[in-house]
PDB file of C-alpha atoms in Angstrom:
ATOM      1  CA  UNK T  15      39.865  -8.349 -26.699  1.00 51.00           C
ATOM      2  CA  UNK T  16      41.086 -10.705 -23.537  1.00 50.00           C
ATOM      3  CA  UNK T  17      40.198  -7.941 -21.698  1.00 50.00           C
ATOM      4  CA  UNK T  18      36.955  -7.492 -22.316  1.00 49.00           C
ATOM      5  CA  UNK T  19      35.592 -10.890 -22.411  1.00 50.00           C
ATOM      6  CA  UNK T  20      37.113 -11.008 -19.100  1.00 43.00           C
ATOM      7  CA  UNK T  21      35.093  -7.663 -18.434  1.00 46.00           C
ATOM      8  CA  UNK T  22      31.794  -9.498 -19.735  1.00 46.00           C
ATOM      9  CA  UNK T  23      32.272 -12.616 -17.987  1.00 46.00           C
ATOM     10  CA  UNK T  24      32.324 -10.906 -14.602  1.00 45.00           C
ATOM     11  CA  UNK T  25      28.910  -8.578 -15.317  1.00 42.00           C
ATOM     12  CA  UNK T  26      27.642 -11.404 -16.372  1.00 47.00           C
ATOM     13  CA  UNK T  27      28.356 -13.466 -13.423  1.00 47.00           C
ATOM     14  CA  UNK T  28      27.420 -10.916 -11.161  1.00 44.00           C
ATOM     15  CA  UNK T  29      24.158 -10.300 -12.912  1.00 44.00           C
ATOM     16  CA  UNK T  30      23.878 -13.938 -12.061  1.00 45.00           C
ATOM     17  CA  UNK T  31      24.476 -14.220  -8.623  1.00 45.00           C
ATOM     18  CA  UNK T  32      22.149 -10.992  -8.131  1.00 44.00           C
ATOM     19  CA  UNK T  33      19.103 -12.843  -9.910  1.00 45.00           C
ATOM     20  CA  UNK T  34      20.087 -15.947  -8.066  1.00 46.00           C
ATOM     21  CA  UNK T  35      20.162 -13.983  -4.712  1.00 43.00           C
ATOM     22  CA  UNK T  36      16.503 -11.939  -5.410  1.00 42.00           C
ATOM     23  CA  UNK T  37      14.530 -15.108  -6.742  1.00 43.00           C
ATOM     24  CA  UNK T  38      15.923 -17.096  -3.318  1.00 40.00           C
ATOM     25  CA  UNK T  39      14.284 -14.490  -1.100  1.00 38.00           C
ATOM     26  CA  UNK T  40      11.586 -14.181  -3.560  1.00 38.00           C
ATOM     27  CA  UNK T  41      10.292 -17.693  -3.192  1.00 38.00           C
ATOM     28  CA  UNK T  42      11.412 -17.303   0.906  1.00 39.00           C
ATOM     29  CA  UNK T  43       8.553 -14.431   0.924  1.00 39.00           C
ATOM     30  CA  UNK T  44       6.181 -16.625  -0.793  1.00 38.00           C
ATOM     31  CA  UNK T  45       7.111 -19.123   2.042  1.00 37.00           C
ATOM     32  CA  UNK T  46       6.350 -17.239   5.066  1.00 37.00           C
ATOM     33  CA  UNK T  47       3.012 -15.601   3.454  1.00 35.00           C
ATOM     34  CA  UNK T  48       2.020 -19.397   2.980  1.00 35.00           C
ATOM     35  CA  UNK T  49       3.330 -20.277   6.466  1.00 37.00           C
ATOM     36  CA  UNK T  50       1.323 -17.113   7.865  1.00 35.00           C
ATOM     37  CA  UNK T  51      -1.808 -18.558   6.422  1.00 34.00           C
ATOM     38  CA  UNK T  52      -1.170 -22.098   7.189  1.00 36.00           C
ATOM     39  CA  UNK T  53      -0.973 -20.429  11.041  1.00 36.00           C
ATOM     40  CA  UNK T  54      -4.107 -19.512  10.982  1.00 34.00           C
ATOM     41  CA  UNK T  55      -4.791 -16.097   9.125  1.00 37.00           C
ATOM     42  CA  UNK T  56      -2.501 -12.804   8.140  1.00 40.00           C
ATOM     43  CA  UNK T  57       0.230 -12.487  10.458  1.00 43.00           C
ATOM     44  CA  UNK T  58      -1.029  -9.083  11.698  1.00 51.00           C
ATOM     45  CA  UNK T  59      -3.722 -10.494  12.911  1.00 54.00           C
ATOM     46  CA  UNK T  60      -2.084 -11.594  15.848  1.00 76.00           C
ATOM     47  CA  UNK T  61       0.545  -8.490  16.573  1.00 91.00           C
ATOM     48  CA  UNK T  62       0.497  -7.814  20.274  1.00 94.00           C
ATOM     49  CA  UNK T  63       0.128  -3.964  19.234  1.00 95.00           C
ATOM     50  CA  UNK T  64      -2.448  -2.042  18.730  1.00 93.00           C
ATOM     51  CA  UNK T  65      -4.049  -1.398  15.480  1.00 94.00           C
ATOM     52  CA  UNK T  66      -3.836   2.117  16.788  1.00 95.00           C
ATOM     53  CA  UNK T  67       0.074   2.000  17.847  1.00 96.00           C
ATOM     54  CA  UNK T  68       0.635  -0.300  14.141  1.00 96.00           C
ATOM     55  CA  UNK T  69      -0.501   3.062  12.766  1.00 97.00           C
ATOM     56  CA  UNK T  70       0.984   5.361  14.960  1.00 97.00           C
ATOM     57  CA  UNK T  71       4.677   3.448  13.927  1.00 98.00           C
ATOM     58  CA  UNK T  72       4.206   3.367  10.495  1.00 98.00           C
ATOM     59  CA  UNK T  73       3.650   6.994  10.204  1.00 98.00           C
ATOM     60  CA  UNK T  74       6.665   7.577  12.764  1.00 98.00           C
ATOM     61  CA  UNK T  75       8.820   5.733  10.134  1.00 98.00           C
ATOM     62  CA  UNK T  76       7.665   7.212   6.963  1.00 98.00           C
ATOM     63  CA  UNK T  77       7.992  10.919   8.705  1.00 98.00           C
ATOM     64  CA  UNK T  78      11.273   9.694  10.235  1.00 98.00           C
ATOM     65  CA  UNK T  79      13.115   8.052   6.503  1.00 98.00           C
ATOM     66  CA  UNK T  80      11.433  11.235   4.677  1.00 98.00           C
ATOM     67  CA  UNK T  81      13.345  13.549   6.668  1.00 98.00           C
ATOM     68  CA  UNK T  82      16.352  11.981   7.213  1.00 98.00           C
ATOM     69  CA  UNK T  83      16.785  11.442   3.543  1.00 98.00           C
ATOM     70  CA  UNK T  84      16.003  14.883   2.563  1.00 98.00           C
ATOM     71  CA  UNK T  85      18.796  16.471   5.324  1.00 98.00           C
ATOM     72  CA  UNK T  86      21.576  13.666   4.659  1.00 98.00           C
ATOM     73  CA  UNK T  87      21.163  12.327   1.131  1.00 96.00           C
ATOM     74  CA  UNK T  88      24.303  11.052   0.621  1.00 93.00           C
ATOM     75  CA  UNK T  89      23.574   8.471   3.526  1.00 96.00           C
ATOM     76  CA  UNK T  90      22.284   4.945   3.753  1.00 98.00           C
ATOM     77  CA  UNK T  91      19.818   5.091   6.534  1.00 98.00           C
ATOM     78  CA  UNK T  92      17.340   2.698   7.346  1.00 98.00           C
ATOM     79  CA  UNK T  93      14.179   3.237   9.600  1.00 98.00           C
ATOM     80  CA  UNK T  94      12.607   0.126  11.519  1.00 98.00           C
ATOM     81  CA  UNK T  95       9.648   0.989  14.141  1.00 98.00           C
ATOM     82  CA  UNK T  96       7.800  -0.985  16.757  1.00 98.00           C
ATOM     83  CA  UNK T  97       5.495   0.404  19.542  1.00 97.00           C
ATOM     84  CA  UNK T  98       7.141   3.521  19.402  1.00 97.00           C
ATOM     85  CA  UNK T  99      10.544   2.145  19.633  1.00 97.00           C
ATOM     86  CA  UNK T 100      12.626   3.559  16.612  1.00 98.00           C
ATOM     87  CA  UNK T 101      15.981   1.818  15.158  1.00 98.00           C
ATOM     88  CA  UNK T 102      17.881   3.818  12.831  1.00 98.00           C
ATOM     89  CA  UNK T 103      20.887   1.364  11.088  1.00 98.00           C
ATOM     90  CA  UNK T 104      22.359   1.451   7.885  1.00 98.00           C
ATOM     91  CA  UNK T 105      25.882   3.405   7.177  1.00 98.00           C
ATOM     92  CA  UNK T 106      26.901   7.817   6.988  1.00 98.00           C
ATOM     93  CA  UNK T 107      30.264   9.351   6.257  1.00 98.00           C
ATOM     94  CA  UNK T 108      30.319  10.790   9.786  1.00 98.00           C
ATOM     95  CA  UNK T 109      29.570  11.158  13.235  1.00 98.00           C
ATOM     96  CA  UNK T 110      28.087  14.504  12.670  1.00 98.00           C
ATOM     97  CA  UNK T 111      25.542  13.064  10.248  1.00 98.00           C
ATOM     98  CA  UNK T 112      25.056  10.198  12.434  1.00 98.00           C
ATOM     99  CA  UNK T 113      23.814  12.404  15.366  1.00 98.00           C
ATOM    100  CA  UNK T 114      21.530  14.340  13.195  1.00 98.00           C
ATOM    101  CA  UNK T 115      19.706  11.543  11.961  1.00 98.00           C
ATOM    102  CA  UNK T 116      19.017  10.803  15.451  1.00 98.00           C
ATOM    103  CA  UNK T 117      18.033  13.937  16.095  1.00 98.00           C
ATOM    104  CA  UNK T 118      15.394  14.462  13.369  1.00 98.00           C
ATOM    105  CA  UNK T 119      13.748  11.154  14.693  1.00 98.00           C
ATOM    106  CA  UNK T 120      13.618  12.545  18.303  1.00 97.00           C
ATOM    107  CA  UNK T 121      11.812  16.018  16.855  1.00 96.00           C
ATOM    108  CA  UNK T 122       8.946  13.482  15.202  1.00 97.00           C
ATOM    109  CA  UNK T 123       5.517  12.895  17.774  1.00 94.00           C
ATOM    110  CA  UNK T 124       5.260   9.887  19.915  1.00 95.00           C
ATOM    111  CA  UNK T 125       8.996   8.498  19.668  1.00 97.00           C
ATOM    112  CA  UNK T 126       9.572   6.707  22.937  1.00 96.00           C
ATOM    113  CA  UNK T 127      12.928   5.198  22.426  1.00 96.00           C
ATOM    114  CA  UNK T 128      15.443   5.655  19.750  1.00 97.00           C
ATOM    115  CA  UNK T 129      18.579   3.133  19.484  1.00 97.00           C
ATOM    116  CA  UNK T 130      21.043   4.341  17.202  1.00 97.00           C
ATOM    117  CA  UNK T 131      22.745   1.589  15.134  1.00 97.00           C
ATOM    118  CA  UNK T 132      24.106   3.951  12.546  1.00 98.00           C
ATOM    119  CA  UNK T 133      27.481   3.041  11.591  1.00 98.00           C
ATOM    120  CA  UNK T 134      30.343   5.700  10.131  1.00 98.00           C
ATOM    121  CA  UNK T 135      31.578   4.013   7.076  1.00 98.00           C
ATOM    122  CA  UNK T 136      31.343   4.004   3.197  1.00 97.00           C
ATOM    123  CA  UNK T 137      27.927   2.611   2.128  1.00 97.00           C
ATOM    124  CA  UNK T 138      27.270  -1.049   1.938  1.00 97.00           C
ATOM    125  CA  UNK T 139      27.158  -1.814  -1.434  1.00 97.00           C
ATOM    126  CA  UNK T 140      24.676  -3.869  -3.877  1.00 97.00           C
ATOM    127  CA  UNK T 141      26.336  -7.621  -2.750  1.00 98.00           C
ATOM    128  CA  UNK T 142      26.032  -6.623   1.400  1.00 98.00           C
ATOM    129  CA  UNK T 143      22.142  -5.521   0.601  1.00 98.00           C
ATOM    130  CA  UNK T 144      21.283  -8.258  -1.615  1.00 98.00           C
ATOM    131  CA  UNK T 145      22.518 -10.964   1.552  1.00 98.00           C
ATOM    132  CA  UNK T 146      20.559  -8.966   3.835  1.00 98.00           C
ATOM    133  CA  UNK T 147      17.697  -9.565   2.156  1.00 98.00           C
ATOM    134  CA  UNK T 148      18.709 -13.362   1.945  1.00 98.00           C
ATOM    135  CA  UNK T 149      19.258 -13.713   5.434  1.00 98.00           C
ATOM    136  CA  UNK T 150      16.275 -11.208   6.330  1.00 98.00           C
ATOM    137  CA  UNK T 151      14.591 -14.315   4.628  1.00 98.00           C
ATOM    138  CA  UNK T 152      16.305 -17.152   6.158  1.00 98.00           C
ATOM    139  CA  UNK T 153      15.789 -15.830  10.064  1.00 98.00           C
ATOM    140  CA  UNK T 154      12.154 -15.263   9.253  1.00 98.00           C
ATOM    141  CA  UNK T 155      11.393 -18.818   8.079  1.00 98.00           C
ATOM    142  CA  UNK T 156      13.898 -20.693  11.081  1.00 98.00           C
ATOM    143  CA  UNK T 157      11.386 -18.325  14.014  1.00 98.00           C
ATOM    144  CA  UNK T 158       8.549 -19.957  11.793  1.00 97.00           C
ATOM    145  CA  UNK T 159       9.458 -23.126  12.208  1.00 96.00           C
ATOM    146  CA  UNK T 160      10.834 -23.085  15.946  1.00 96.00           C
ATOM    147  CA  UNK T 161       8.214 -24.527  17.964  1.00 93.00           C
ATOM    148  CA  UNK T 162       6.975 -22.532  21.200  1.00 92.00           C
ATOM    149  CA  UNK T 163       7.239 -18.865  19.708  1.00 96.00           C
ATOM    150  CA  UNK T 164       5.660 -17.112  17.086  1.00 95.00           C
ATOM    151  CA  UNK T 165       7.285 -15.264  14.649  1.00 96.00           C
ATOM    152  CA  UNK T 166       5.216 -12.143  14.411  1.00 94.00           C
ATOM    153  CA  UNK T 167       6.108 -11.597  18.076  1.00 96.00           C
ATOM    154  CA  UNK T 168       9.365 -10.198  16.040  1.00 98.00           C
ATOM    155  CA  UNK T 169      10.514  -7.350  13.843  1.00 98.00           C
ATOM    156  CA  UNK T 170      13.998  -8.651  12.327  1.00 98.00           C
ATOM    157  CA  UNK T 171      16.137  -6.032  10.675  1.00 98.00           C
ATOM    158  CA  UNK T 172      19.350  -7.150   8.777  1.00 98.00           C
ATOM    159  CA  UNK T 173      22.108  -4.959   8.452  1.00 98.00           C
ATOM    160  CA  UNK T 174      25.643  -6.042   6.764  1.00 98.00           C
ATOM    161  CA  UNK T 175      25.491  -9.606   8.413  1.00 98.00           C
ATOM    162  CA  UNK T 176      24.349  -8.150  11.645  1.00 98.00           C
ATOM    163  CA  UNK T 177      20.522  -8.813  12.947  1.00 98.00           C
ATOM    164  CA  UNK T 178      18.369  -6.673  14.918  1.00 98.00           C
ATOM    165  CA  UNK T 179      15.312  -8.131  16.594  1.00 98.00           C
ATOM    166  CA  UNK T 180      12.671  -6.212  18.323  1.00 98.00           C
ATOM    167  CA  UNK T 181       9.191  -6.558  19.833  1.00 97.00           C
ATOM    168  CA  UNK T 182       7.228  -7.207  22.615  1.00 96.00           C
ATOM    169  CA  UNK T 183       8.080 -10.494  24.205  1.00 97.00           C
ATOM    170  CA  UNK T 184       9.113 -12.416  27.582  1.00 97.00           C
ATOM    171  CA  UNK T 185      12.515 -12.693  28.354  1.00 97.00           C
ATOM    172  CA  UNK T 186      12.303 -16.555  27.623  1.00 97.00           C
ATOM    173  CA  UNK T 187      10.683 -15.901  24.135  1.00 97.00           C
ATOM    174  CA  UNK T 188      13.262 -13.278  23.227  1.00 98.00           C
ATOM    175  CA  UNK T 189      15.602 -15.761  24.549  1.00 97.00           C
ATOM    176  CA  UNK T 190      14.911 -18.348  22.156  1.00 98.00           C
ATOM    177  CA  UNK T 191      14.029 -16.194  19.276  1.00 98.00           C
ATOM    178  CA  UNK T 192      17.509 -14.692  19.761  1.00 98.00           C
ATOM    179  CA  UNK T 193      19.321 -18.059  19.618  1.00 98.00           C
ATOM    180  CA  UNK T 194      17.379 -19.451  16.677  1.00 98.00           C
ATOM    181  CA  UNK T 195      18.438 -16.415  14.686  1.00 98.00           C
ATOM    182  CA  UNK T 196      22.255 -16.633  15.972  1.00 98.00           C
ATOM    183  CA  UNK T 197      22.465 -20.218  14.427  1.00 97.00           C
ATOM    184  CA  UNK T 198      21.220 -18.790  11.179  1.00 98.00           C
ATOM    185  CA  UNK T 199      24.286 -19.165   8.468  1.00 97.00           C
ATOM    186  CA  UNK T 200      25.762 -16.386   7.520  1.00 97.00           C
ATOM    187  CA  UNK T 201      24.447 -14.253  10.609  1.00 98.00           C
ATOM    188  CA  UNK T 202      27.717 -12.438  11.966  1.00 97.00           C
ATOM    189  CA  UNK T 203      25.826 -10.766  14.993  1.00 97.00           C
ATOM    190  CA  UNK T 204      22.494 -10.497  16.695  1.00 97.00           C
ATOM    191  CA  UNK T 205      21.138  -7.460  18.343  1.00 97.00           C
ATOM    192  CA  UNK T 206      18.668  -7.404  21.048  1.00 97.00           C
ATOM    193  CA  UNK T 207      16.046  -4.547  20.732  1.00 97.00           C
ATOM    194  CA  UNK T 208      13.389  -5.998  22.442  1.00 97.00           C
ATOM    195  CA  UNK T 209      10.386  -4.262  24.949  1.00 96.00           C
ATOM    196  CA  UNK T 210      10.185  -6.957  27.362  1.00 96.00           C
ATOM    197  CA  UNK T 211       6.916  -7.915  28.921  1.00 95.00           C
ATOM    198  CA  UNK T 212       5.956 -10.311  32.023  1.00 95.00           C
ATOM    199  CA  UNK T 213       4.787 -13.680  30.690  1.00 92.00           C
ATOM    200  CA  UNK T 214       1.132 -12.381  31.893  1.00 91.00           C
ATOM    201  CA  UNK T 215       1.085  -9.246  29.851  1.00 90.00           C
ATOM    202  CA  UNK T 216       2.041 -11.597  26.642  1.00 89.00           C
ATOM    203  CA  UNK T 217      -1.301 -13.407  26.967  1.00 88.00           C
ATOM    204  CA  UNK T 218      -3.102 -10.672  27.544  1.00 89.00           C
ATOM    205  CA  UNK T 219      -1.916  -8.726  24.525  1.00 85.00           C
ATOM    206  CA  UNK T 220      -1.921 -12.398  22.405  1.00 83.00           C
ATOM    207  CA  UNK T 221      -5.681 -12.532  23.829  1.00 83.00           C
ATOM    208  CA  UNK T 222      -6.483  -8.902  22.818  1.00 81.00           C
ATOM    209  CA  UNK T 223      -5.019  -9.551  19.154  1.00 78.00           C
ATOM    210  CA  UNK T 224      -6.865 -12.694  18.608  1.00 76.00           C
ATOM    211  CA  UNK T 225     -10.545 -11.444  19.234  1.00 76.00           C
ATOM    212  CA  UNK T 226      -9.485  -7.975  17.432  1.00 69.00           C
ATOM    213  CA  UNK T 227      -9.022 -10.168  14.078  1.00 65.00           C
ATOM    214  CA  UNK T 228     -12.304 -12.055  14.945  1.00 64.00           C
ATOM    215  CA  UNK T 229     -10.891 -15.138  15.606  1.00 51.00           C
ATOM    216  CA  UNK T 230     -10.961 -17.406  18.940  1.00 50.00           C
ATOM    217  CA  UNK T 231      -8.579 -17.347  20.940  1.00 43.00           C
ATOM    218  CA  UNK T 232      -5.811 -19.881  21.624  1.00 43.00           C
ATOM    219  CA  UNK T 233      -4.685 -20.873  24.771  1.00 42.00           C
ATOM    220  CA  UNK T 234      -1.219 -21.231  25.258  1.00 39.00           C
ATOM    221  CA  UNK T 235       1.010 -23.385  28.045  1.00 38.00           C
ATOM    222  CA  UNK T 236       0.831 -21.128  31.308  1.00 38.00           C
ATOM    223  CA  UNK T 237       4.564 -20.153  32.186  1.00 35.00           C
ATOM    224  CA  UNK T 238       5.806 -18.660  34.797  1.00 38.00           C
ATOM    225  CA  UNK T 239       7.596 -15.342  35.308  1.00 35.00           C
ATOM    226  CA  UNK T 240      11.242 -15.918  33.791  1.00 32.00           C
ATOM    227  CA  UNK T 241      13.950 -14.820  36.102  1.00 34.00           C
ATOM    228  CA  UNK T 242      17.672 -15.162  35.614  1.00 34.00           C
ATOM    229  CA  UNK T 243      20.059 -15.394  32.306  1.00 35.00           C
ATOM    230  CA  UNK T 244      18.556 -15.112  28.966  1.00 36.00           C
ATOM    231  CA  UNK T 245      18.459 -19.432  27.595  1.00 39.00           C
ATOM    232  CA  UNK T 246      21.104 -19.765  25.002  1.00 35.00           C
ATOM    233  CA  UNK T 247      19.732 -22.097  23.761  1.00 39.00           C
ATOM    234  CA  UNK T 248      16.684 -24.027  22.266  1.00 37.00           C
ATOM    235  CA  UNK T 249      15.550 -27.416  20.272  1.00 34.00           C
ATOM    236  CA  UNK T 250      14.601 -26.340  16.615  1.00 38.00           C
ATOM    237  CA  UNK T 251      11.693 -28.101  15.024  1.00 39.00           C
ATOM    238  CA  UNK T 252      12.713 -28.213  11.813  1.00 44.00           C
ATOM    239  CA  UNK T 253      16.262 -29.772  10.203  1.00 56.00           C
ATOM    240  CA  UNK T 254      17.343 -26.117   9.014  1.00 71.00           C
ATOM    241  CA  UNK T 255      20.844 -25.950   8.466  1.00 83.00           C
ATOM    242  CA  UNK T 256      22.611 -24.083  11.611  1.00 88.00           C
ATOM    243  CA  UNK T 257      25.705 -22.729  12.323  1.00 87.00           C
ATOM    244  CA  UNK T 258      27.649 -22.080  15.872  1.00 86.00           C
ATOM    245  CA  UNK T 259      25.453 -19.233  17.464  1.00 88.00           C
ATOM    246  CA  UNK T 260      27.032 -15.740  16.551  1.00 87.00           C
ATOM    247  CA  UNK T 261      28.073 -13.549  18.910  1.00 85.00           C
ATOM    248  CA  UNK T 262      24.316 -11.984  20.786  1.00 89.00           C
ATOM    249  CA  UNK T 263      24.448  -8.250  22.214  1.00 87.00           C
ATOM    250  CA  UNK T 264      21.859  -5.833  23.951  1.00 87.00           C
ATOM    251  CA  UNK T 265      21.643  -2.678  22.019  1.00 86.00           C
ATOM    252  CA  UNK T 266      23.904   0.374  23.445  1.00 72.00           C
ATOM    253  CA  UNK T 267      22.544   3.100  21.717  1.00 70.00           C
ATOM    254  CA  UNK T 268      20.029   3.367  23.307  1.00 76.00           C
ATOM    255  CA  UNK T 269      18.369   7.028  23.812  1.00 77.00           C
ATOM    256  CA  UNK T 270      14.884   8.774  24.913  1.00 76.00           C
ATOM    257  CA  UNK T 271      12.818  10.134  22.788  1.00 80.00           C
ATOM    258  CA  UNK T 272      10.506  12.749  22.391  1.00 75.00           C
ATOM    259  CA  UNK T 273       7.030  11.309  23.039  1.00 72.00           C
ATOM    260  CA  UNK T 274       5.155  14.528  23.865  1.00 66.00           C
ATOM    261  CA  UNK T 275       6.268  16.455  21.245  1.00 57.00           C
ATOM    262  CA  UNK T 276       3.856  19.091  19.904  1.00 48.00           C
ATOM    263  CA  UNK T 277       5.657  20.230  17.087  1.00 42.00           C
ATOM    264  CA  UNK T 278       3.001  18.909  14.772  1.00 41.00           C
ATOM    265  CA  UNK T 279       5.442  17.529  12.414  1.00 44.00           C
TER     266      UNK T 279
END
């Protein structure tokens, strides 16, 4: 009898801390769709791609998880995509299964790049997902609230602790978008996967956006070229609780596509 009250106790408790954990990053979605209006408009409004390349990735990462899942199912593999840049992350029992998921992504049209984050381990299980999503969440809302970037310059993937940011930005914004999510609690690594662009380029693409979603354009402080070290660090806008920065990294595995591909898949 001892022993299954104890039994209860604990599914209860974890049932618990689950709900606890998907209503925080519930209400930390409804925060960033507010914050994305209170900007000015839907955040995609103002992506520096495309609305042809937006479409182009999302149909590279729905062809990309689809087959991946159907030639490894017993994997945990996760499929991020921006401007034809593909990051594959998540956790297979091998290194054999790890190299195949990269391969399926190279056979797919129009991948440029492919960085291979894949780790060979068990699968991360519900508690490791569920603070993803949590600090998914809490990165999101501390680029919102850092003054001098915007946060749908980036595409933040979170991984068991670790986080992956990509996009199309200076070296000074990826700088500082980097640092604010290092100080993030709970963040045990961040991942650079950015496409780096001269300061120019950003205000031409920013421009570009703007008028695309009908709205006029903003003009933003002219900065110079960046040369040098990446900053490490910046002054955040908001009193968001911070920790030391974690440890920041370039992606490694980092591989060539297969961007004229004919195979028609």
């Amino acid at each position: 009898m001892r022993a299954n009250r104890v039994m209860k106790t604990f599914v209860r408790a974890t049932f618990l801390t689950a709900s606890a954990a998907t209503l925080v990053v519930s209400l930390q979605g409804c925060v960033l769709a507010l914050a994305g209006a209170a900007g000015g408009g839907a955040l995609i409004a103002t992506d520096r791609r495309t609305i042809g390349t937006q479409t182009e990735d999302r149909e590279i990462q729905v062809k990309a998880f689809s087959q991946i899942a159907n030639e490894i199912p017993d994997s945990h593999v996760n499929v991020t995509v921006f401007n034809r840049r593909v990051l594959l992350t998540g956790e297979v029992a091998d290194a054999a299964k790890r190299q195949r998921a990269e391969d399926i992504t190279r056979g797919i049209n129009n991948v440029n790049v492919i960085v291979n984050e894949i780790a060979v381990q068990s699968q991360s299980d519900f508690s490791s997902r569920a603070n993803d999503s949590y600090l998914l969440g809490r990165v999101k809302t501390a680029l919102i609230a850092e003054k001098g970037i915007s946060a749908n310059d980036f595409k933040v993937v979170a991984e068991r602790g670790n986080i992956y940011l990509m996009g199309l930005v200076t070296v000074d914004e990826g700088g500082r978008g980097t640092d604010v999510a290092s100080r993030v609690p709970g963040v045990v690594q961040v991942v650079k996967v950015f496409e780096y662009i001269q300061p120019e380029a950003a205000q031409a693409l920013q421009a570009s956006a703007t008028a695309a979603a009908g709205a006029p354009a903003v003009q933003g402080e002219q900065v110079e070229p960046t040369v040098g070290a990446v900053p490490s660090s910046s002054i955040n806008a908001q009193p968001l609780e911070q920790q030391a920065p974690a440890p920041v990294s370039n992606a490694t595995q980092v591989r060539p596509g297969n961007p004229n591909s004919k195979t028609g898949q």
